[in-house]
Amino acid sequence: MTVSLAEIRESSGEVFTDGCPTRVVLDHIMSKWGVLVLLALTDGTHRWGELRREVEGISEKMLASTLRTLEADGLVVRTAHPEVPPRVDYALTALGRDLMEHMLPLVGWVAREADAIVTRSAG
């Protein structure tokens, strides 16, 4: 299903205006770390350490911040288990899974075209 920019503007207002909710959501999900954390969780539930290894280069502080933001947005659920040592799992919510159904084709396109784009921009 292809949606035009005109249809998006009609249904949700002006996406380019300052303060528009779409800008806030896009900032959260399309940030460098937001995309990578969401992609990691697409494969299923992960513990903190698994996410750190999966999303190479992310600091503990940035992972914590990104997870808090995505959880507040309703895209990720955090489940703390009453165990010793404590165990915390992170997973996509239904909304997060729905988002990733739409985002995975974009990420696939980027993966296919990245080498050519980077080569063009470097030359």
Coordinates of C-alpha atoms in Angstrom, one line a residue:
M1 CA 0.0 0.0 0.0
T2 CA 1.6 3.3 -1.1
V3 CA 0.6 6.4 0.7
S4 CA 1.3 9.9 -0.7
L5 CA 2.6 12.8 1.2
A6 CA -0.7 14.6 0.5
E7 CA -2.6 11.8 2.2
I8 CA -0.3 11.9 5.2
R9 CA -0.8 15.7 5.5
E10 CA -4.6 15.3 5.2
S11 CA -4.8 12.6 7.9
S12 CA -2.2 13.9 10.4
G13 CA -1.7 17.5 9.8
E14 CA 1.4 19.2 8.5
V15 CA 4.3 16.9 9.1
F16 CA 6.9 19.6 8.6
T17 CA 5.7 22.0 11.2
D18 CA 7.6 22.6 14.4
G19 CA 6.0 20.7 17.3
C20 CA 4.1 18.2 15.1
P21 CA 3.8 14.9 16.9
T22 CA 5.0 13.1 13.8
R23 CA 8.4 14.8 14.2
V24 CA 8.7 13.6 17.8
V25 CA 7.9 10.0 16.8
L26 CA 10.2 10.1 13.8
D27 CA 13.0 11.5 15.9
H28 CA 12.6 8.6 18.4
I29 CA 12.3 5.7 15.9
M30 CA 14.6 6.9 13.1
S31 CA 17.5 8.0 15.3
K32 CA 20.7 6.1 14.8
W33 CA 20.3 4.0 18.0
G34 CA 16.5 3.8 17.9
V35 CA 16.5 2.1 14.6
L36 CA 19.2 -0.4 15.6
V37 CA 17.6 -1.3 19.0
L38 CA 14.2 -1.8 17.3
L39 CA 15.9 -4.0 14.7
A40 CA 17.6 -6.1 17.3
L41 CA 14.3 -6.6 19.1
T42 CA 12.6 -7.7 15.9
D43 CA 14.2 -11.1 16.4
G44 CA 12.6 -11.5 19.8
T45 CA 13.1 -10.7 23.4
H46 CA 16.5 -9.7 24.5
R47 CA 18.3 -9.1 27.8
W48 CA 20.3 -6.0 28.4
G49 CA 23.7 -7.6 27.7
E50 CA 22.4 -9.2 24.5
L51 CA 21.2 -5.8 23.2
R52 CA 24.6 -4.3 24.0
R53 CA 26.3 -7.0 22.0
E54 CA 23.8 -6.8 19.2
V55 CA 23.9 -3.0 18.8
E56 CA 27.7 -2.6 18.5
G57 CA 29.1 0.7 19.6
I58 CA 26.2 1.8 21.8
S59 CA 27.1 3.0 25.2
E60 CA 25.3 1.9 28.3
K61 CA 24.0 5.4 28.9
M62 CA 22.7 5.6 25.3
L63 CA 21.1 2.1 25.4
A64 CA 19.3 3.0 28.7
S65 CA 18.1 6.3 27.2
T66 CA 17.0 4.7 24.0
L67 CA 15.1 1.9 25.7
R68 CA 13.4 4.4 28.1
T69 CA 12.3 6.5 25.2
L70 CA 11.0 3.5 23.1
E71 CA 9.2 2.2 26.2
A72 CA 7.6 5.5 26.9
D73 CA 6.4 5.6 23.3
G74 CA 4.8 2.2 23.8
L75 CA 7.0 0.4 21.3
V76 CA 9.1 -1.6 23.7
V77 CA 8.1 -3.4 26.9
R78 CA 10.5 -3.9 29.8
T79 CA 9.9 -7.0 32.0
A80 CA 11.8 -7.3 35.3
H81 CA 11.8 -10.8 36.8
P82 CA 12.1 -11.2 40.6
E83 CA 15.2 -13.3 40.5
V84 CA 18.7 -13.2 41.9
P85 CA 20.6 -11.9 40.1
P86 CA 17.9 -9.6 38.7
R87 CA 16.9 -10.3 35.1
V88 CA 15.3 -7.7 32.8
D89 CA 13.9 -8.5 29.3
Y90 CA 13.0 -6.1 26.5
A91 CA 10.6 -6.9 23.7
L92 CA 8.6 -5.1 21.1
T93 CA 5.0 -4.4 21.9
A94 CA 2.2 -5.0 19.4
L95 CA 2.7 -1.4 18.3
G96 CA 6.4 -2.0 18.0
R97 CA 5.9 -5.1 15.9
D98 CA 3.5 -3.2 13.6
L99 CA 6.1 -0.5 13.2
M100 CA 8.8 -2.9 12.3
E101 CA 6.6 -4.6 9.6
H102 CA 6.7 -1.2 7.9
M103 CA 10.3 -0.3 8.7
L104 CA 11.9 -3.6 7.7
P105 CA 11.4 -3.0 3.9
L106 CA 13.1 0.4 4.3
V107 CA 16.0 -1.2 6.2
G108 CA 16.3 -3.9 3.5
W109 CA 16.5 -1.2 0.9
V110 CA 19.2 0.6 2.8
A111 CA 21.2 -2.6 3.2
R112 CA 21.0 -3.3 -0.5
E113 CA 22.0 0.2 -1.6
A114 CA 24.4 1.3 1.2
D115 CA 27.6 0.3 -0.5
A116 CA 26.7 2.1 -3.7
I117 CA 25.5 5.2 -1.9
V118 CA 28.6 5.4 0.3
T119 CA 30.9 4.9 -2.7
R120 CA 29.1 7.7 -4.6
S121 CA 29.3 10.1 -1.7
A122 CA 33.0 9.4 -1.1
G123 CA 34.0 9.8 -4.8

